[in-house]
mmCIF file of C-alpha atoms and ligand atoms in Angstrom:
data_model
loop_
_atom_site.group_PDB
_atom_site.id
_atom_site.type_symbol
_atom_site.label_atom_id
_atom_site.label_comp_id
_atom_site.label_asym_id
_atom_site.label_seq_id
_atom_site.Cartn_x
_atom_site.Cartn_y
_atom_site.Cartn_z
ATOM 1 C CA MET A 1 -3.660 15.470 -18.901
ATOM 2 C CA PRO A 2 -6.176 17.297 -16.700
ATOM 3 C CA GLY A 3 -8.834 15.219 -14.998
ATOM 4 C CA SER A 4 -9.258 12.577 -12.344
ATOM 5 C CA LEU A 5 -6.439 10.092 -12.027
ATOM 6 C CA PHE A 6 -9.065 7.454 -11.276
ATOM 7 C CA ARG A 7 -11.499 8.569 -13.983
ATOM 8 C CA GLU A 8 -11.622 5.334 -15.970
ATOM 9 C CA GLY A 9 -13.808 3.536 -13.462
ATOM 10 C CA GLY A 10 -13.757 -0.143 -12.661
ATOM 11 C CA VAL A 11 -13.613 -1.969 -9.363
ATOM 12 C CA TRP A 12 -11.143 -1.250 -6.579
ATOM 13 C CA LEU A 13 -9.484 -4.467 -5.402
ATOM 14 C CA ARG A 14 -7.379 -4.724 -2.263
ATOM 15 C CA CYS A 15 -4.354 -6.773 -3.307
ATOM 16 C CA GLN A 16 -1.497 -8.477 -1.493
ATOM 17 C CA PHE A 17 1.389 -8.875 -3.934
ATOM 18 C CA HIS A 18 4.087 -10.418 -1.708
ATOM 19 C CA SER A 19 3.529 -13.518 0.438
ATOM 20 C CA HIS A 20 5.027 -16.946 1.137
ATOM 21 C CA THR A 21 3.869 -20.455 1.992
ATOM 22 C CA THR A 22 5.412 -23.802 2.912
ATOM 23 C CA ASN A 23 6.408 -24.051 -0.750
ATOM 24 C CA SER A 24 9.328 -21.754 0.185
ATOM 25 C CA ASP A 25 10.117 -20.156 3.552
ATOM 26 C CA GLY A 26 6.601 -19.310 4.756
ATOM 27 C CA MET A 27 4.743 -20.922 7.657
ATOM 28 C CA PRO A 28 1.221 -21.394 6.242
ATOM 29 C CA SER A 29 -0.018 -23.869 3.695
ATOM 30 C CA PRO A 30 -1.263 -22.230 0.485
ATOM 31 C CA ALA A 31 -4.877 -22.823 1.547
ATOM 32 C CA ALA A 32 -4.280 -21.337 5.016
ATOM 33 C CA LEU A 33 -2.581 -18.257 3.538
ATOM 34 C CA CYS A 34 -5.515 -17.699 1.178
ATOM 35 C CA ASP A 35 -8.032 -18.104 4.008
ATOM 36 C CA HIS A 36 -6.083 -15.603 6.121
ATOM 37 C CA TYR A 37 -6.113 -12.871 3.469
ATOM 38 C CA ALA A 38 -9.726 -13.533 2.479
ATOM 39 C CA ASP A 39 -10.771 -13.259 6.136
ATOM 40 C CA ALA A 40 -8.769 -10.007 6.395
ATOM 41 C CA GLY A 41 -10.833 -8.420 3.617
ATOM 42 C CA PHE A 42 -8.496 -8.810 0.675
ATOM 43 C CA ASP A 43 -9.734 -9.358 -2.877
ATOM 44 C CA ALA A 44 -6.582 -10.621 -4.595
ATOM 45 C CA LEU A 45 -3.406 -12.439 -3.571
ATOM 46 C CA ALA A 46 -0.092 -13.097 -5.300
ATOM 47 C CA ILE A 47 1.682 -15.996 -3.622
ATOM 48 C CA THR A 48 5.318 -15.205 -4.325
ATOM 49 C CA ASP A 49 7.221 -18.235 -3.099
ATOM 50 C CA HIS A 50 10.935 -18.149 -3.862
ATOM 51 C CA TRP A 51 11.563 -19.824 -7.203
ATOM 52 C CA HIS A 52 8.209 -21.596 -7.007
ATOM 53 C CA VAL A 53 4.830 -20.858 -8.583
ATOM 54 C CA THR A 54 2.223 -21.968 -6.056
ATOM 55 C CA ASP A 55 -0.826 -22.967 -8.056
ATOM 56 C CA VAL A 56 -3.984 -22.750 -5.963
ATOM 57 C CA ASP A 57 -7.582 -21.645 -6.388
ATOM 58 C CA HIS A 58 -9.717 -19.998 -3.727
ATOM 59 C CA ASP A 59 -13.431 -19.329 -3.630
ATOM 60 C CA ARG A 60 -13.139 -15.788 -2.191
ATOM 61 C CA LEU A 61 -9.822 -14.531 -3.612
ATOM 62 C CA VAL A 62 -8.425 -13.793 -7.034
ATOM 63 C CA VAL A 63 -5.113 -15.672 -6.933
ATOM 64 C CA ILE A 64 -2.475 -14.246 -9.268
ATOM 65 C CA PRO A 65 0.212 -16.654 -10.530
ATOM 66 C CA SER A 66 3.536 -15.274 -9.317
ATOM 67 C CA SER A 67 6.915 -15.994 -7.747
ATOM 68 C CA GLU A 68 9.885 -14.154 -6.229
ATOM 69 C CA LEU A 69 13.054 -14.531 -8.317
ATOM 70 C CA THR A 70 16.619 -13.388 -7.772
ATOM 71 C CA ALA A 71 19.492 -11.699 -9.540
ATOM 72 C CA ALA A 72 23.017 -10.758 -8.563
ATOM 73 C CA ASN A 73 23.022 -7.769 -6.211
ATOM 74 C CA PRO A 74 25.308 -5.076 -7.612
ATOM 75 C CA SER A 75 25.533 -3.077 -4.376
ATOM 76 C CA ALA A 76 25.553 -5.469 -1.430
ATOM 77 C CA HIS A 77 26.094 -9.065 -0.431
ATOM 78 C CA GLY A 78 23.189 -11.416 -1.009
ATOM 79 C CA GLU A 79 20.878 -11.090 -3.959
ATOM 80 C CA ALA A 80 18.423 -8.627 -5.433
ATOM 81 C CA GLU A 81 14.856 -9.955 -5.467
ATOM 82 C CA VAL A 82 12.088 -9.205 -7.946
ATOM 83 C CA LEU A 83 8.389 -10.106 -7.869
ATOM 84 C CA ALA A 84 7.330 -11.891 -11.071
ATOM 85 C CA LEU A 85 3.667 -10.903 -10.878
ATOM 86 C CA GLY A 86 1.355 -12.634 -13.365
ATOM 87 C CA VAL A 87 3.892 -15.227 -14.557
ATOM 88 C CA SER A 88 2.976 -18.903 -14.197
ATOM 89 C CA GLU A 89 6.296 -20.401 -15.255
ATOM 90 C CA LEU A 90 9.851 -20.420 -13.930
ATOM 91 C CA PRO A 91 13.198 -19.791 -15.639
ATOM 92 C CA GLU A 92 15.341 -22.746 -16.634
ATOM 93 C CA PRO A 93 17.712 -23.415 -15.026
ATOM 94 C CA SER A 94 16.623 -22.241 -11.565
ATOM 95 C CA GLN A 95 19.512 -19.982 -10.709
ATOM 96 C CA PRO A 96 19.942 -16.253 -10.099
ATOM 97 C CA PHE A 97 20.002 -13.994 -13.132
ATOM 98 C CA PRO A 98 23.277 -12.172 -13.817
ATOM 99 C CA ASP A 99 21.640 -8.791 -13.240
ATOM 100 C CA ILE A 100 18.301 -7.176 -12.372
ATOM 101 C CA GLU A 101 17.608 -6.084 -15.956
ATOM 102 C CA ALA A 102 17.942 -9.618 -17.320
ATOM 103 C CA LEU A 103 15.455 -10.831 -14.714
ATOM 104 C CA ALA A 104 12.996 -7.969 -15.263
ATOM 105 C CA ALA A 105 13.150 -8.459 -19.051
ATOM 106 C CA TRP A 106 12.475 -12.201 -18.619
ATOM 107 C CA ILE A 107 9.347 -11.404 -16.577
ATOM 108 C CA THR A 108 8.117 -8.754 -19.010
ATOM 109 C CA ALA A 109 8.599 -11.078 -21.996
ATOM 110 C CA ARG A 110 6.223 -13.559 -20.350
ATOM 111 C CA GLY A 111 3.460 -11.009 -19.841
ATOM 112 C CA GLY A 112 4.292 -10.354 -16.207
ATOM 113 C CA VAL A 113 4.947 -7.169 -14.278
ATOM 114 C CA PRO A 114 8.340 -6.981 -12.509
ATOM 115 C CA PHE A 115 8.554 -5.088 -9.219
ATOM 116 C CA LEU A 116 11.858 -4.802 -7.374
ATOM 117 C CA CYS A 117 11.528 -5.992 -3.766
ATOM 118 C CA HIS A 118 12.518 -3.951 -0.716
ATOM 119 C CA PRO A 119 15.426 -1.898 -2.181
ATOM 120 C CA TYR A 120 16.350 -0.434 1.220
ATOM 121 C CA TRP A 121 16.397 -3.848 2.944
ATOM 122 C CA SER A 122 18.449 -5.327 0.064
ATOM 123 C CA GLY A 123 21.046 -2.553 0.209
ATOM 124 C CA LEU A 124 20.306 -1.456 -3.345
ATOM 125 C CA ARG A 125 20.967 2.017 -4.706
ATOM 126 C CA VAL A 126 19.070 4.122 -7.182
ATOM 127 C CA ASP A 127 21.641 3.411 -9.901
ATOM 128 C CA ASP A 128 20.668 -0.265 -9.644
ATOM 129 C CA LEU A 129 17.061 0.657 -10.474
ATOM 130 C CA LEU A 130 18.088 2.976 -13.290
ATOM 131 C CA ALA A 131 20.218 0.204 -14.836
ATOM 132 C CA ALA A 132 17.110 -1.980 -15.194
ATOM 133 C CA PRO A 133 14.777 -0.260 -17.695
ATOM 134 C CA SER A 134 12.445 -3.273 -17.795
ATOM 135 C CA LEU A 135 11.413 -2.826 -14.155
ATOM 136 C CA ALA A 136 7.810 -1.621 -13.836
ATOM 137 C CA GLY A 137 8.385 -0.388 -10.323
ATOM 138 C CA LEU A 138 9.509 -1.117 -6.812
ATOM 139 C CA GLU A 139 8.184 -1.934 -3.395
ATOM 140 C CA ILE A 140 8.135 1.458 -1.733
ATOM 141 C CA TRP A 141 6.804 -0.132 1.455
ATOM 142 C CA ASN A 142 7.577 -3.660 2.646
ATOM 143 C CA GLY A 143 5.773 -4.303 5.926
ATOM 144 C CA GLY A 144 7.885 -7.300 6.911
ATOM 145 C CA SER A 145 11.158 -5.381 6.554
ATOM 146 C CA GLU A 146 9.702 -2.488 8.490
ATOM 147 C CA ILE A 147 8.456 -4.422 11.507
ATOM 148 C CA MET A 148 11.586 -6.606 11.686
ATOM 149 C CA GLN A 149 14.294 -4.068 11.015
ATOM 150 C CA GLY A 150 12.821 -0.646 10.374
ATOM 151 C CA ASN A 151 13.976 -0.494 6.747
ATOM 152 C CA GLY A 152 10.774 -1.159 4.851
ATOM 153 C CA LEU A 153 10.336 2.342 3.423
ATOM 154 C CA SER A 154 12.119 2.936 0.095
ATOM 155 C CA THR A 155 10.644 6.274 -0.956
ATOM 156 C CA VAL A 156 14.077 7.909 -1.114
ATOM 157 C CA HIS A 157 15.112 5.385 -3.790
ATOM 158 C CA TRP A 158 11.794 6.075 -5.515
ATOM 159 C CA ASP A 159 12.047 9.859 -5.479
ATOM 160 C CA ASP A 160 15.631 9.680 -6.695
ATOM 161 C CA ALA A 161 14.570 7.596 -9.707
ATOM 162 C CA LEU A 162 11.577 9.870 -10.370
ATOM 163 C CA GLN A 163 13.796 12.902 -10.242
ATOM 164 C CA GLN A 164 15.995 11.358 -12.912
ATOM 165 C CA GLY A 165 13.054 10.820 -15.239
ATOM 166 C CA ARG A 166 12.142 7.191 -14.489
ATOM 167 C CA LEU A 167 8.468 7.323 -13.495
ATOM 168 C CA LEU A 168 8.605 3.959 -11.728
ATOM 169 C CA MET A 169 5.453 2.741 -10.032
ATOM 170 C CA GLY A 170 5.264 1.987 -6.337
ATOM 171 C CA ILE A 171 3.497 -0.826 -4.509
ATOM 172 C CA ALA A 172 3.106 -1.584 -0.812
ATOM 173 C CA THR A 173 3.222 -5.186 0.424
ATOM 174 C CA ASP A 174 3.439 -7.368 3.502
ATOM 175 C CA ASP A 175 6.090 -9.903 2.397
ATOM 176 C CA CYS A 176 4.164 -12.192 4.724
ATOM 177 C CA HIS A 177 5.814 -15.351 6.017
ATOM 178 C CA THR A 178 3.740 -15.841 9.189
ATOM 179 C CA PRO A 179 0.130 -14.656 8.954
ATOM 180 C CA GLY A 180 -0.878 -12.728 12.035
ATOM 181 C CA GLU A 181 2.710 -11.638 12.727
ATOM 182 C CA ASP A 182 3.891 -10.005 9.515
ATOM 183 C CA SER A 183 0.589 -9.472 7.715
ATOM 184 C CA GLY A 184 -1.747 -6.513 7.447
ATOM 185 C CA PHE A 185 0.987 -3.881 7.287
ATOM 186 C CA GLY A 186 1.005 -3.060 3.566
ATOM 187 C CA TRP A 187 -1.175 -3.652 0.511
ATOM 188 C CA THR A 188 -1.966 -2.187 -2.891
ATOM 189 C CA TRP A 189 -5.331 -0.956 -4.131
ATOM 190 C CA VAL A 190 -5.830 -1.700 -7.825
ATOM 191 C CA LEU A 191 -8.531 -0.170 -10.024
ATOM 192 C CA ALA A 192 -9.270 -3.154 -12.286
ATOM 193 C CA GLN A 193 -11.783 -3.482 -15.089
ATOM 194 C CA GLU A 194 -13.080 -6.660 -13.498
ATOM 195 C CA ARG A 195 -12.365 -9.075 -10.680
ATOM 196 C CA SER A 196 -9.842 -11.317 -12.424
ATOM 197 C CA ALA A 197 -6.108 -11.992 -12.321
ATOM 198 C CA ALA A 198 -5.656 -10.732 -15.884
ATOM 199 C CA ALA A 199 -7.473 -7.481 -15.086
ATOM 200 C CA VAL A 200 -5.375 -6.903 -11.958
ATOM 201 C CA ILE A 201 -2.148 -7.410 -13.907
ATOM 202 C CA ASP A 202 -3.364 -5.125 -16.708
ATOM 203 C CA ALA A 203 -4.295 -2.351 -14.258
ATOM 204 C CA LEU A 204 -1.025 -2.720 -12.382
ATOM 205 C CA ARG A 205 0.944 -2.456 -15.614
ATOM 206 C CA ARG A 206 -0.932 0.762 -16.441
ATOM 207 C CA GLY A 207 -0.348 2.303 -13.029
ATOM 208 C CA ARG A 208 -3.992 2.234 -11.934
ATOM 209 C CA ALA A 209 -3.010 1.434 -8.379
ATOM 210 C CA TYR A 210 -1.623 2.869 -5.174
ATOM 211 C CA GLY A 211 0.111 1.457 -2.126
ATOM 212 C CA SER A 212 -1.176 1.820 1.405
ATOM 213 C CA ALA A 213 -0.397 0.915 4.992
ATOM 214 C CA GLY A 214 -3.809 2.188 6.099
ATOM 215 C CA PRO A 215 -5.368 5.289 4.463
ATOM 216 C CA ARG A 216 -7.475 5.347 1.295
ATOM 217 C CA LEU A 217 -6.970 7.684 -1.642
ATOM 218 C CA LEU A 218 -10.463 8.382 -2.981
ATOM 219 C CA ASP A 219 -9.684 10.739 -5.852
ATOM 220 C CA ILE A 220 -6.871 12.805 -7.316
ATOM 221 C CA VAL A 221 -7.951 15.485 -9.770
ATOM 222 C CA ILE A 222 -5.212 17.100 -11.832
ATOM 223 C CA GLU A 223 -5.898 20.588 -13.128
ATOM 224 C CA GLU A 224 -3.807 23.117 -15.022
ATOM 225 C CA GLU A 225 -2.303 24.714 -11.946
ATOM 226 C CA SER A 226 -3.599 22.633 -9.087
ATOM 227 C CA VAL A 227 -4.108 19.131 -7.752
ATOM 228 C CA VAL A 228 -7.123 18.213 -5.620
ATOM 229 C CA VAL A 229 -6.957 15.174 -3.328
ATOM 230 C CA ARG A 230 -9.789 13.368 -1.532
ATOM 231 C CA CYS A 231 -8.916 10.690 0.997
ATOM 232 C CA SER A 232 -9.930 8.900 4.172
ATOM 233 C CA PRO A 233 -9.321 10.989 7.325
ATOM 234 C CA VAL A 234 -5.610 11.818 7.701
ATOM 235 C CA ARG A 235 -3.421 14.232 9.600
ATOM 236 C CA SER A 236 -1.416 15.330 6.554
ATOM 237 C CA VAL A 237 -1.629 15.374 2.757
ATOM 238 C CA ARG A 238 1.458 16.058 0.709
ATOM 239 C CA LEU A 239 2.160 16.593 -2.949
ATOM 240 C CA ARG A 240 5.738 15.496 -3.605
ATOM 241 C CA SER A 241 7.931 16.500 -6.508
ATOM 242 C CA GLY A 242 11.675 16.969 -6.903
ATOM 243 C CA PRO A 243 14.251 18.207 -4.408
ATOM 244 C CA TRP A 244 13.358 21.440 -2.658
ATOM 245 C CA ASP A 245 9.828 21.064 -3.930
ATOM 246 C CA GLY A 246 6.550 19.898 -2.553
ATOM 247 C CA CYS A 247 3.304 21.007 -1.004
ATOM 248 C CA GLY A 248 1.652 20.012 2.232
ATOM 249 C CA VAL A 249 -1.365 20.580 4.440
ATOM 250 C CA ASN A 250 -1.910 19.437 8.008
ATOM 251 C CA ALA A 251 -4.900 18.820 10.218
ATOM 252 C CA ASP A 252 -3.052 20.440 13.105
ATOM 253 C CA PRO A 253 -3.361 24.225 12.580
ATOM 254 C CA ALA A 254 -0.110 24.705 14.467
ATOM 255 C CA MET A 255 1.751 22.898 11.676
ATOM 256 C CA GLY A 256 0.378 25.173 8.960
ATOM 257 C CA ASN A 257 0.139 24.588 5.242
ATOM 258 C CA TRP A 258 2.500 25.097 2.338
ATOM 259 C CA ARG A 259 1.239 25.862 -1.191
ATOM 260 C CA GLY A 260 -2.092 24.307 -0.324
ATOM 261 C CA GLU A 261 -5.303 24.490 1.619
ATOM 262 C CA VAL A 262 -7.574 22.068 3.402
ATOM 263 C CA CYS A 263 -10.901 21.766 1.540
ATOM 264 C CA GLU A 264 -12.610 19.181 3.735
ATOM 265 C CA LEU A 265 -12.351 18.165 7.368
ATOM 266 C CA ASP A 266 -14.203 15.357 9.112
ATOM 267 C CA THR A 267 -15.957 15.823 12.443
ATOM 268 C CA ALA A 268 -12.777 14.867 14.305
ATOM 269 C CA GLY A 269 -10.831 17.621 12.565
ATOM 270 C CA LEU A 270 -8.887 15.318 10.239
ATOM 271 C CA VAL A 271 -8.268 16.197 6.608
ATOM 272 C CA THR A 272 -10.394 14.479 3.942
ATOM 273 C CA GLY A 273 -9.796 16.919 1.098
ATOM 274 C CA ALA A 274 -6.962 19.236 0.037
ATOM 275 C CA ARG A 275 -6.086 21.487 -2.878
ATOM 276 C CA PHE A 276 -2.545 22.356 -3.927
ATOM 277 C CA GLU A 277 -1.179 24.989 -6.284
ATOM 278 C CA TYR A 278 1.976 23.730 -7.942
ATOM 279 C CA PRO A 279 4.619 25.753 -9.801
ATOM 280 C CA GLU A 280 4.436 25.582 -13.579
ATOM 281 C CA PHE A 281 7.905 24.123 -13.929
ATOM 282 C CA TRP A 282 6.934 20.900 -12.151
ATOM 283 C CA ARG A 283 6.930 17.923 -14.475
ATOM 284 C CA TRP A 284 5.607 15.199 -12.183
ATOM 285 C CA ALA A 285 4.141 14.797 -8.753
ATOM 286 C CA ARG A 286 2.876 12.129 -6.418
ATOM 287 C CA VAL A 287 0.492 12.238 -3.452
ATOM 288 C CA GLU A 288 1.342 10.941 0.007
ATOM 289 C CA VAL A 289 -1.015 10.974 2.989
ATOM 290 C CA GLU A 290 -0.458 10.036 6.633
ATOM 291 C CA ASP A 291 -3.138 9.082 9.131
ATOM 292 C CA GLU A 292 -3.270 9.631 12.889
ATOM 293 C CA ARG A 293 -1.346 6.401 13.526
ATOM 294 C CA GLY A 294 1.464 7.395 11.175
ATOM 295 C CA ARG A 295 0.338 4.980 8.473
ATOM 296 C CA ARG A 296 0.759 6.266 4.937
ATOM 297 C CA ALA A 297 -0.604 5.788 1.423
ATOM 298 C CA TRP A 298 1.291 6.694 -1.730
ATOM 299 C CA SER A 299 -0.153 7.435 -5.165
ATOM 300 C CA ASN A 300 1.787 6.537 -8.255
ATOM 301 C CA PRO A 301 3.635 9.440 -9.877
ATOM 302 C CA PHE A 302 1.726 11.349 -12.532
ATOM 303 C CA VAL A 303 2.796 13.752 -15.258
ATOM 304 C CA LEU A 304 1.514 17.288 -14.857
ATOM 305 C CA PRO A 305 -0.098 19.369 -17.609
ATOM 306 C CA GLY A 306 2.537 21.220 -19.600
ATOM 307 C CA ALA A 307 5.292 18.829 -18.576
ATOM 308 C CA GLY A 308 8.116 18.700 -21.025
ATOM 309 C CA GLU A 309 7.406 22.139 -22.445
ATOM 310 C CA GLY A 310 10.629 23.252 -21.087
ATOM 311 C CA THR A 311 10.927 25.830 -18.332
ATOM 312 C CA ASP A 312 13.687 24.791 -16.041
ATOM 313 C CA GLY A 313 13.150 24.826 -12.349
ATOM 314 C CA PRO A 314 14.909 23.487 -9.304
ATOM 315 C CA ASN A 315 13.642 19.967 -9.944
ATOM 316 C CA THR A 316 14.586 19.640 -13.579
ATOM 317 C CA SER A 317 18.363 19.667 -13.498
HETATM 318 ZN ZN1 ZN B 1 9.576 -12.364 -0.100
#
C-alpha cells in the first residue's frame, strides 16, 4: 500500500532484545544490566536468560518479560535458540523442544513473539526457518557473535527466506553477557503506541521496527513505482529484493548509483535521502543503509504496490 512505512505514529523506543545476567551465563546482576542499558540511552530491555525469566523492574527502562529457549538443531551440533519475547512463564519440563516449530508455536500461544537467534552462528540453514511457520522473524544481526567470531550477520538466511515468500522480520541485538565488552553493537528501534512492554510487543509483532548497528531510518515512503528513504548520514542506501535485483546509491560519486538517485546530502557529503525506481515485477523490498564506519541498519521487508498481480520477473521463480 502506498504511503509511509512509519505513518501510524507513536513513539520510537530503542530496544535491546537479547541480554543475559547472573541468572544464566551473564556477568551482571539484573539491576546492573538494567542500569547499563539505561545509561547507554536505551528505552526498553528484554532480559533473555537461558531457561529463566528474570523478573525485575527499573525506573528508567521498560523491562519486557522474556527468556531464551532451545530446540533440537536440525543442521548442526548443539541446539537452535529462540527468543521468547513477551512471555513471563517457562515450559514444563525445562528441556529442549523437539524442533524449532514446536518451540515457536509454544511462544506464540502464550502471546509472545518468537525470534530465531543468530542463525549463522548456530549453523542453521534457510530450510530450518521455512520449516517453522510460527517464527515471527530472526536475528539478522547478533553483535556478540560478530565481535567474537565474525558470524553475526544472517542477512543471507533472511533474503533466502524472503525470496521464498516468507516475509520474516529482522531484529538486531547485542546478545550481551558482559556489559561494556559485548554491548552497544546491535539494537532494534520499535515504533510503539506507548512506552510499555505490551506496546513494544504489539509493535514488534506488527513489524513496526527495524534493526540497527548505528544508523537511523527516519522514513520510508512507498509509492507506485518508487521508494523514498530518509536516514541519518550514511555512505550508501540500498533497496534489496530478490536475486539479481536491487538498487543502490552511494555518497562517493566514484561508486555511482543504480536505479536510484541521491535526494539529500549533509554538509559532509553523506547521504540523508534517496529515491529508487523499482521494476514493476518486484513483490517485496527492504532497505539497508551503511554509515561511514560500516555500521548498518535494516528495515523490515515490505510488500510493494501491485504485488501478487502476477508478472513474473527474475525474483519470482
Ligand atoms: Zn543469548
